[in-house]
């Protein structure tokens, strides 16, 4: 699977760890940055990740920042993205099964490497359930304001 991954400075180490692990697992990983722990703004990287997923350049995305909150908000500004902030594998699996999430967000200050890997595994291995969830998911990209 082709996976795009991005972070802010607070999550650059977790990003590097996950990117290498995903490559070792046989995935094609596009690391969208940053490359160092120098301070950056998470919206810039969230938007970049959202563009990669929305355009089809990546099948799925992984968004990381200190808490996971800011970057998930940035990704979700793109109507083609459904970014789920999770901290454990069940939420990651349900985000796929019920919400057809195409981006997973986590907080590096809140989620250890092993738990992050468990969340990513659940996220990548769970299929969208469709059925009763399909109409709801369609509405997520077309809000009735």
N, C-alpha and C. Protein backbone atom coordinates (compact mmCIF):
# COMPACT_ATOMS: atom_id res chain seq x y z
N UNK A 1 0.84 -1.17 0.00
CA UNK A 1 0.00 0.00 0.00
C UNK A 1 0.89 1.24 0.00
N UNK A 2 0.45 2.28 -0.69
CA UNK A 2 1.18 3.55 -0.69
C UNK A 2 0.63 4.43 0.42
N UNK A 3 1.51 4.80 1.33
CA UNK A 3 1.12 5.56 2.52
C UNK A 3 1.93 6.84 2.59
N UNK A 4 1.25 7.96 2.76
CA UNK A 4 1.92 9.24 3.01
C UNK A 4 1.93 9.47 4.52
N UNK A 5 3.04 10.02 5.00
CA UNK A 5 3.16 10.28 6.43
C UNK A 5 3.77 11.67 6.61
N UNK A 6 3.23 12.41 7.58
CA UNK A 6 3.73 13.76 7.86
C UNK A 6 3.55 14.05 9.34
N UNK A 7 4.33 15.02 9.81
CA UNK A 7 4.26 15.37 11.23
C UNK A 7 4.63 16.84 11.40
N UNK A 8 4.65 17.25 12.65
CA UNK A 8 5.30 18.50 13.00
C UNK A 8 6.59 18.15 13.73
N UNK A 9 7.25 19.15 14.28
CA UNK A 9 8.53 18.92 14.96
C UNK A 9 8.40 18.02 16.18
N UNK A 10 7.26 18.08 16.88
CA UNK A 10 7.08 17.28 18.10
C UNK A 10 6.99 15.79 17.82
N UNK A 11 6.66 15.43 16.59
CA UNK A 11 6.44 14.03 16.26
C UNK A 11 7.42 13.49 15.21
N UNK A 12 8.48 14.23 14.94
CA UNK A 12 9.41 13.83 13.88
C UNK A 12 10.07 12.47 14.18
N UNK A 13 10.36 12.20 15.45
CA UNK A 13 10.99 10.91 15.79
C UNK A 13 10.01 9.76 15.61
N UNK A 14 8.77 9.92 16.05
CA UNK A 14 7.76 8.88 15.86
C UNK A 14 7.51 8.66 14.37
N UNK A 15 7.47 9.74 13.62
CA UNK A 15 7.27 9.64 12.17
C UNK A 15 8.37 8.80 11.52
N UNK A 16 9.61 9.08 11.87
CA UNK A 16 10.73 8.33 11.30
C UNK A 16 10.66 6.85 11.66
N UNK A 17 10.32 6.57 12.91
CA UNK A 17 10.19 5.17 13.37
C UNK A 17 9.08 4.44 12.61
N UNK A 18 7.92 5.08 12.48
CA UNK A 18 6.81 4.45 11.77
C UNK A 18 7.09 4.31 10.28
N UNK A 19 7.70 5.30 9.68
CA UNK A 19 8.01 5.24 8.25
C UNK A 19 8.93 4.06 7.95
N UNK A 20 9.97 3.89 8.75
CA UNK A 20 10.89 2.78 8.52
C UNK A 20 10.21 1.44 8.76
N UNK A 21 9.43 1.34 9.80
CA UNK A 21 8.69 0.11 10.11
C UNK A 21 7.72 -0.24 8.98
N UNK A 22 7.02 0.75 8.46
CA UNK A 22 6.09 0.50 7.34
C UNK A 22 6.84 0.02 6.10
N UNK A 23 7.99 0.60 5.82
CA UNK A 23 8.81 0.13 4.69
C UNK A 23 9.24 -1.31 4.91
N UNK A 24 9.66 -1.61 6.14
CA UNK A 24 10.07 -2.98 6.47
C UNK A 24 8.91 -3.96 6.31
N UNK A 25 7.70 -3.47 6.49
CA UNK A 25 6.49 -4.30 6.32
C UNK A 25 6.07 -4.42 4.86
N UNK A 26 6.78 -3.75 3.96
CA UNK A 26 6.52 -3.87 2.53
C UNK A 26 5.69 -2.77 1.92
N UNK A 27 5.40 -1.72 2.67
CA UNK A 27 4.61 -0.61 2.14
C UNK A 27 5.52 0.41 1.46
N UNK A 28 4.95 1.14 0.52
CA UNK A 28 5.64 2.27 -0.10
C UNK A 28 5.28 3.50 0.71
N UNK A 29 6.26 4.17 1.26
CA UNK A 29 6.02 5.30 2.17
C UNK A 29 6.57 6.58 1.57
N UNK A 30 5.72 7.59 1.54
CA UNK A 30 6.12 8.91 1.10
C UNK A 30 6.17 9.80 2.34
N UNK A 31 7.38 10.08 2.82
CA UNK A 31 7.58 10.92 4.00
C UNK A 31 7.54 12.38 3.55
N UNK A 32 6.48 13.07 3.94
CA UNK A 32 6.25 14.44 3.51
C UNK A 32 6.89 15.47 4.44
N UNK A 33 7.63 15.01 5.44
CA UNK A 33 8.37 15.90 6.31
C UNK A 33 7.68 16.16 7.62
N UNK A 34 8.39 16.93 8.42
CA UNK A 34 9.70 17.54 8.21
C UNK A 34 10.83 16.53 8.43
N UNK A 35 12.03 16.93 8.05
CA UNK A 35 13.20 16.04 8.16
C UNK A 35 13.94 16.23 9.48
N UNK A 36 13.70 17.35 10.16
CA UNK A 36 14.40 17.64 11.42
C UNK A 36 13.39 18.04 12.49
N UNK A 37 13.87 18.19 13.70
CA UNK A 37 13.02 18.60 14.81
C UNK A 37 12.96 20.12 14.97
N UNK A 38 13.43 20.86 13.97
CA UNK A 38 13.29 22.31 14.00
C UNK A 38 11.80 22.67 13.97
N UNK A 39 11.43 23.70 14.69
CA UNK A 39 10.02 24.09 14.80
C UNK A 39 9.38 24.35 13.45
N UNK A 40 8.22 23.76 13.25
CA UNK A 40 7.41 23.96 12.05
C UNK A 40 5.96 24.12 12.47
N UNK A 41 5.11 24.47 11.54
CA UNK A 41 3.69 24.63 11.81
C UNK A 41 2.92 23.42 11.30
N UNK A 42 2.22 22.74 12.20
CA UNK A 42 1.51 21.51 11.84
C UNK A 42 0.48 21.70 10.71
N UNK A 43 -0.19 22.85 10.57
CA UNK A 43 -1.14 22.96 9.46
C UNK A 43 -0.48 22.77 8.09
N UNK A 44 0.75 23.28 7.94
CA UNK A 44 1.44 23.15 6.66
C UNK A 44 1.60 21.68 6.27
N UNK A 45 1.94 20.85 7.23
CA UNK A 45 2.16 19.43 6.95
C UNK A 45 0.85 18.66 6.88
N UNK A 46 -0.15 19.10 7.64
CA UNK A 46 -1.48 18.49 7.54
C UNK A 46 -2.10 18.72 6.18
N UNK A 47 -1.97 19.95 5.66
CA UNK A 47 -2.50 20.26 4.34
C UNK A 47 -1.77 19.49 3.25
N UNK A 48 -0.46 19.37 3.40
CA UNK A 48 0.34 18.64 2.42
C UNK A 48 -0.07 17.17 2.39
N UNK A 49 -0.28 16.59 3.56
CA UNK A 49 -0.72 15.19 3.65
C UNK A 49 -2.12 15.03 3.05
N UNK A 50 -3.01 15.94 3.38
CA UNK A 50 -4.38 15.88 2.85
C UNK A 50 -4.38 15.93 1.33
N UNK A 51 -3.54 16.77 0.76
CA UNK A 51 -3.46 16.87 -0.70
C UNK A 51 -2.99 15.56 -1.31
N UNK A 52 -2.01 14.91 -0.68
CA UNK A 52 -1.51 13.63 -1.19
C UNK A 52 -2.60 12.56 -1.19
N UNK A 53 -3.38 12.51 -0.12
CA UNK A 53 -4.44 11.50 -0.02
C UNK A 53 -5.59 11.85 -0.96
N UNK A 54 -6.01 13.10 -0.96
CA UNK A 54 -7.14 13.52 -1.80
C UNK A 54 -6.85 13.35 -3.29
N UNK A 55 -5.61 13.56 -3.69
CA UNK A 55 -5.24 13.45 -5.11
C UNK A 55 -5.06 12.01 -5.56
N UNK A 56 -4.98 11.08 -4.62
CA UNK A 56 -4.73 9.69 -4.96
C UNK A 56 -3.25 9.34 -5.02
N UNK A 57 -2.39 10.29 -4.72
CA UNK A 57 -0.95 10.01 -4.69
C UNK A 57 -0.62 9.01 -3.58
N UNK A 58 -1.46 8.96 -2.55
CA UNK A 58 -1.33 7.98 -1.48
C UNK A 58 -2.70 7.38 -1.21
N UNK A 59 -2.72 6.09 -0.89
CA UNK A 59 -3.98 5.42 -0.56
C UNK A 59 -4.46 5.78 0.83
N UNK A 60 -3.51 5.91 1.75
CA UNK A 60 -3.82 6.25 3.12
C UNK A 60 -2.77 7.22 3.65
N UNK A 61 -3.10 7.89 4.74
CA UNK A 61 -2.17 8.83 5.35
C UNK A 61 -2.05 8.61 6.84
N UNK A 62 -0.90 9.02 7.36
CA UNK A 62 -0.66 9.01 8.80
C UNK A 62 -0.18 10.41 9.17
N UNK A 63 -0.92 11.06 10.07
CA UNK A 63 -0.65 12.43 10.48
C UNK A 63 -0.28 12.44 11.96
N UNK A 64 0.83 13.10 12.27
CA UNK A 64 1.34 13.09 13.64
C UNK A 64 1.70 14.50 14.09
N UNK A 65 1.37 14.83 15.31
CA UNK A 65 1.88 16.04 15.95
C UNK A 65 1.96 15.74 17.44
N UNK A 66 2.20 16.73 18.26
CA UNK A 66 2.35 16.48 19.68
C UNK A 66 1.15 15.79 20.30
N UNK A 67 -0.02 16.33 20.06
CA UNK A 67 -1.26 15.75 20.59
C UNK A 67 -2.05 14.98 19.53
N UNK A 68 -1.79 15.25 18.26
CA UNK A 68 -2.58 14.69 17.17
C UNK A 68 -3.78 15.54 16.82
N UNK A 69 -4.13 16.46 17.68
CA UNK A 69 -5.34 17.26 17.49
C UNK A 69 -5.18 18.26 16.36
N UNK A 70 -4.15 19.08 16.43
CA UNK A 70 -3.98 20.15 15.44
C UNK A 70 -3.84 19.63 14.03
N UNK A 71 -3.00 18.62 13.84
CA UNK A 71 -2.79 18.12 12.49
C UNK A 71 -4.04 17.42 11.96
N UNK A 72 -4.82 16.77 12.86
CA UNK A 72 -6.06 16.14 12.39
C UNK A 72 -7.07 17.18 11.94
N UNK A 73 -7.12 18.31 12.63
CA UNK A 73 -8.01 19.39 12.20
C UNK A 73 -7.60 19.90 10.83
N UNK A 74 -6.28 20.08 10.63
CA UNK A 74 -5.79 20.55 9.33
C UNK A 74 -6.14 19.58 8.21
N UNK A 75 -5.91 18.30 8.42
CA UNK A 75 -6.22 17.29 7.39
C UNK A 75 -7.71 17.30 7.07
N UNK A 76 -8.53 17.40 8.09
CA UNK A 76 -9.98 17.34 7.88
C UNK A 76 -10.56 18.57 7.21
N UNK A 77 -9.76 19.60 6.97
CA UNK A 77 -10.23 20.75 6.18
C UNK A 77 -10.45 20.36 4.72
N UNK A 78 -9.79 19.30 4.29
CA UNK A 78 -9.96 18.82 2.92
C UNK A 78 -11.17 17.88 2.90
N UNK A 79 -12.21 18.19 2.12
CA UNK A 79 -13.42 17.37 2.14
C UNK A 79 -13.22 15.94 1.64
N UNK A 80 -12.12 15.65 0.98
CA UNK A 80 -11.87 14.29 0.52
C UNK A 80 -11.18 13.44 1.59
N UNK A 81 -10.84 14.06 2.72
CA UNK A 81 -10.14 13.34 3.78
C UNK A 81 -11.05 13.11 4.98
N UNK A 82 -10.90 11.94 5.54
CA UNK A 82 -11.58 11.59 6.78
C UNK A 82 -10.48 11.13 7.74
N UNK A 83 -10.02 12.06 8.54
CA UNK A 83 -8.89 11.83 9.45
C UNK A 83 -9.42 11.53 10.85
N UNK A 84 -9.01 10.40 11.40
CA UNK A 84 -9.44 9.99 12.73
C UNK A 84 -8.28 10.06 13.71
N UNK A 85 -8.47 10.77 14.79
CA UNK A 85 -7.48 10.86 15.87
C UNK A 85 -7.74 9.70 16.82
N UNK A 86 -6.73 8.85 16.99
CA UNK A 86 -6.90 7.66 17.84
C UNK A 86 -5.73 7.52 18.80
N UNK A 87 -5.94 6.71 19.83
CA UNK A 87 -4.90 6.42 20.79
C UNK A 87 -4.79 4.95 21.13
N UNK A 88 -5.66 4.14 20.50
CA UNK A 88 -5.63 2.70 20.70
C UNK A 88 -6.22 1.99 19.48
N UNK A 89 -5.92 0.71 19.30
CA UNK A 89 -6.27 -0.01 18.07
C UNK A 89 -7.76 -0.15 17.77
N UNK A 90 -8.61 -0.28 18.77
CA UNK A 90 -10.03 -0.44 18.49
C UNK A 90 -10.59 0.79 17.79
N UNK A 91 -10.23 1.97 18.26
CA UNK A 91 -10.68 3.19 17.58
C UNK A 91 -10.14 3.27 16.16
N UNK A 92 -8.90 2.83 15.97
CA UNK A 92 -8.32 2.82 14.62
C UNK A 92 -9.10 1.90 13.70
N UNK A 93 -9.45 0.72 14.18
CA UNK A 93 -10.22 -0.23 13.37
C UNK A 93 -11.62 0.31 13.09
N UNK A 94 -12.27 0.85 14.09
CA UNK A 94 -13.62 1.38 13.90
C UNK A 94 -13.64 2.59 12.98
N UNK A 95 -12.56 3.37 12.99
CA UNK A 95 -12.50 4.52 12.07
C UNK A 95 -12.53 4.06 10.63
N UNK A 96 -11.98 2.90 10.37
CA UNK A 96 -12.01 2.33 9.01
C UNK A 96 -13.36 1.66 8.76
N UNK A 97 -13.78 0.80 9.67
CA UNK A 97 -15.00 0.01 9.47
C UNK A 97 -16.25 0.87 9.36
N UNK A 98 -16.37 1.85 10.22
CA UNK A 98 -17.59 2.67 10.26
C UNK A 98 -17.49 3.98 9.51
N UNK A 99 -16.29 4.57 9.44
CA UNK A 99 -16.15 5.91 8.89
C UNK A 99 -15.32 5.98 7.62
N UNK A 100 -14.79 4.85 7.17
CA UNK A 100 -13.94 4.81 5.98
C UNK A 100 -12.83 5.86 6.06
N UNK A 101 -12.24 6.00 7.27
CA UNK A 101 -11.16 6.96 7.46
C UNK A 101 -10.02 6.63 6.51
N UNK A 102 -9.46 7.65 5.89
CA UNK A 102 -8.32 7.43 4.99
C UNK A 102 -7.04 8.05 5.54
N UNK A 103 -7.14 8.72 6.69
CA UNK A 103 -5.97 9.25 7.38
C UNK A 103 -6.12 8.94 8.86
N UNK A 104 -5.02 8.49 9.45
CA UNK A 104 -4.96 8.19 10.87
C UNK A 104 -4.09 9.26 11.53
N UNK A 105 -4.57 9.84 12.62
CA UNK A 105 -3.79 10.83 13.38
C UNK A 105 -3.51 10.30 14.77
N UNK A 106 -2.30 10.61 15.24
CA UNK A 106 -1.92 10.23 16.61
C UNK A 106 -1.04 11.33 17.19
N UNK A 107 -1.00 11.37 18.51
CA UNK A 107 -0.17 12.33 19.21
C UNK A 107 1.09 11.68 19.73
N UNK A 108 2.23 12.18 19.32
CA UNK A 108 3.51 11.60 19.73
C UNK A 108 3.78 11.78 21.22
N UNK A 109 3.22 12.80 21.82
CA UNK A 109 3.41 13.01 23.26
C UNK A 109 2.46 12.16 24.09
N UNK A 110 1.52 11.50 23.44
CA UNK A 110 0.50 10.71 24.13
C UNK A 110 0.54 9.23 23.78
N UNK A 111 1.17 8.87 22.68
CA UNK A 111 1.14 7.50 22.16
C UNK A 111 2.56 7.00 21.96
N UNK A 112 2.90 5.90 22.63
CA UNK A 112 4.22 5.30 22.46
C UNK A 112 4.36 4.59 21.13
N UNK A 113 5.57 4.23 20.80
CA UNK A 113 5.86 3.59 19.50
C UNK A 113 5.08 2.29 19.34
N UNK A 114 5.09 1.42 20.34
CA UNK A 114 4.40 0.13 20.21
C UNK A 114 2.90 0.32 20.03
N UNK A 115 2.31 1.23 20.79
CA UNK A 115 0.87 1.49 20.64
C UNK A 115 0.59 2.12 19.28
N UNK A 116 1.45 3.01 18.82
CA UNK A 116 1.27 3.62 17.50
C UNK A 116 1.30 2.55 16.41
N UNK A 117 2.22 1.62 16.52
CA UNK A 117 2.29 0.52 15.53
C UNK A 117 1.04 -0.33 15.58
N UNK A 118 0.52 -0.60 16.77
CA UNK A 118 -0.71 -1.37 16.89
C UNK A 118 -1.89 -0.63 16.25
N UNK A 119 -1.94 0.68 16.43
CA UNK A 119 -3.00 1.49 15.82
C UNK A 119 -2.89 1.47 14.30
N UNK A 120 -1.67 1.64 13.79
CA UNK A 120 -1.47 1.63 12.34
C UNK A 120 -1.83 0.25 11.76
N UNK A 121 -1.45 -0.81 12.44
CA UNK A 121 -1.78 -2.16 11.97
C UNK A 121 -3.29 -2.33 11.87
N UNK A 122 -4.02 -1.92 12.90
CA UNK A 122 -5.48 -2.01 12.88
C UNK A 122 -6.07 -1.16 11.76
N UNK A 123 -5.54 0.03 11.60
CA UNK A 123 -6.03 0.96 10.57
C UNK A 123 -5.83 0.39 9.17
N UNK A 124 -4.66 -0.15 8.91
CA UNK A 124 -4.35 -0.64 7.56
C UNK A 124 -4.99 -1.99 7.25
N UNK A 125 -5.33 -2.76 8.26
CA UNK A 125 -5.86 -4.10 8.02
C UNK A 125 -7.38 -4.18 8.07
N UNK A 126 -8.04 -3.09 8.40
CA UNK A 126 -9.50 -3.08 8.51
C UNK A 126 -10.11 -2.47 7.26
N UNK A 127 -11.10 -3.16 6.71
CA UNK A 127 -11.83 -2.66 5.54
C UNK A 127 -13.06 -1.87 5.97
N UNK A 128 -13.50 -0.98 5.10
CA UNK A 128 -14.74 -0.24 5.33
C UNK A 128 -15.90 -1.21 5.28
N UNK A 129 -16.81 -1.11 6.25
CA UNK A 129 -17.95 -2.01 6.34
C UNK A 129 -19.05 -1.72 5.34
N UNK A 130 -19.11 -0.52 4.81
CA UNK A 130 -20.16 -0.17 3.85
C UNK A 130 -21.54 -0.26 4.50
N UNK A 131 -22.51 -0.75 3.73
CA UNK A 131 -23.86 -0.94 4.26
C UNK A 131 -24.43 0.32 4.87
N UNK A 132 -24.90 0.19 6.11
CA UNK A 132 -25.54 1.30 6.81
C UNK A 132 -24.62 2.50 7.01
N UNK A 133 -23.31 2.27 6.92
CA UNK A 133 -22.35 3.36 7.12
C UNK A 133 -22.10 4.18 5.85
N UNK A 134 -22.38 3.62 4.69
CA UNK A 134 -22.02 4.25 3.42
C UNK A 134 -22.68 5.62 3.23
N UNK A 135 -23.94 5.73 3.50
CA UNK A 135 -24.64 7.00 3.34
C UNK A 135 -24.13 8.06 4.29
N UNK A 136 -23.80 7.64 5.48
CA UNK A 136 -23.27 8.59 6.48
C UNK A 136 -21.90 9.11 6.05
N UNK A 137 -21.07 8.20 5.56
CA UNK A 137 -19.74 8.60 5.11
C UNK A 137 -19.84 9.56 3.93
N UNK A 138 -20.76 9.29 3.02
CA UNK A 138 -20.95 10.18 1.88
C UNK A 138 -21.30 11.60 2.34
N UNK A 139 -22.10 11.71 3.37
CA UNK A 139 -22.49 13.01 3.90
C UNK A 139 -21.30 13.77 4.48
N UNK A 140 -20.27 13.07 4.93
CA UNK A 140 -19.11 13.74 5.51
C UNK A 140 -18.39 14.64 4.50
N UNK A 141 -18.43 14.27 3.23
CA UNK A 141 -17.78 15.06 2.20
C UNK A 141 -18.70 16.10 1.57
N UNK A 142 -19.97 16.07 1.95
CA UNK A 142 -20.95 16.99 1.39
C UNK A 142 -21.84 17.52 2.49
N UNK A 143 -21.30 18.34 3.37
CA UNK A 143 -22.11 18.82 4.49
C UNK A 143 -23.27 19.71 4.03
N UNK A 144 -24.40 19.51 4.65
CA UNK A 144 -25.58 20.34 4.38
C UNK A 144 -25.55 21.49 5.37
N UNK A 145 -25.02 22.60 4.93
CA UNK A 145 -24.91 23.76 5.83
C UNK A 145 -26.10 24.67 5.75
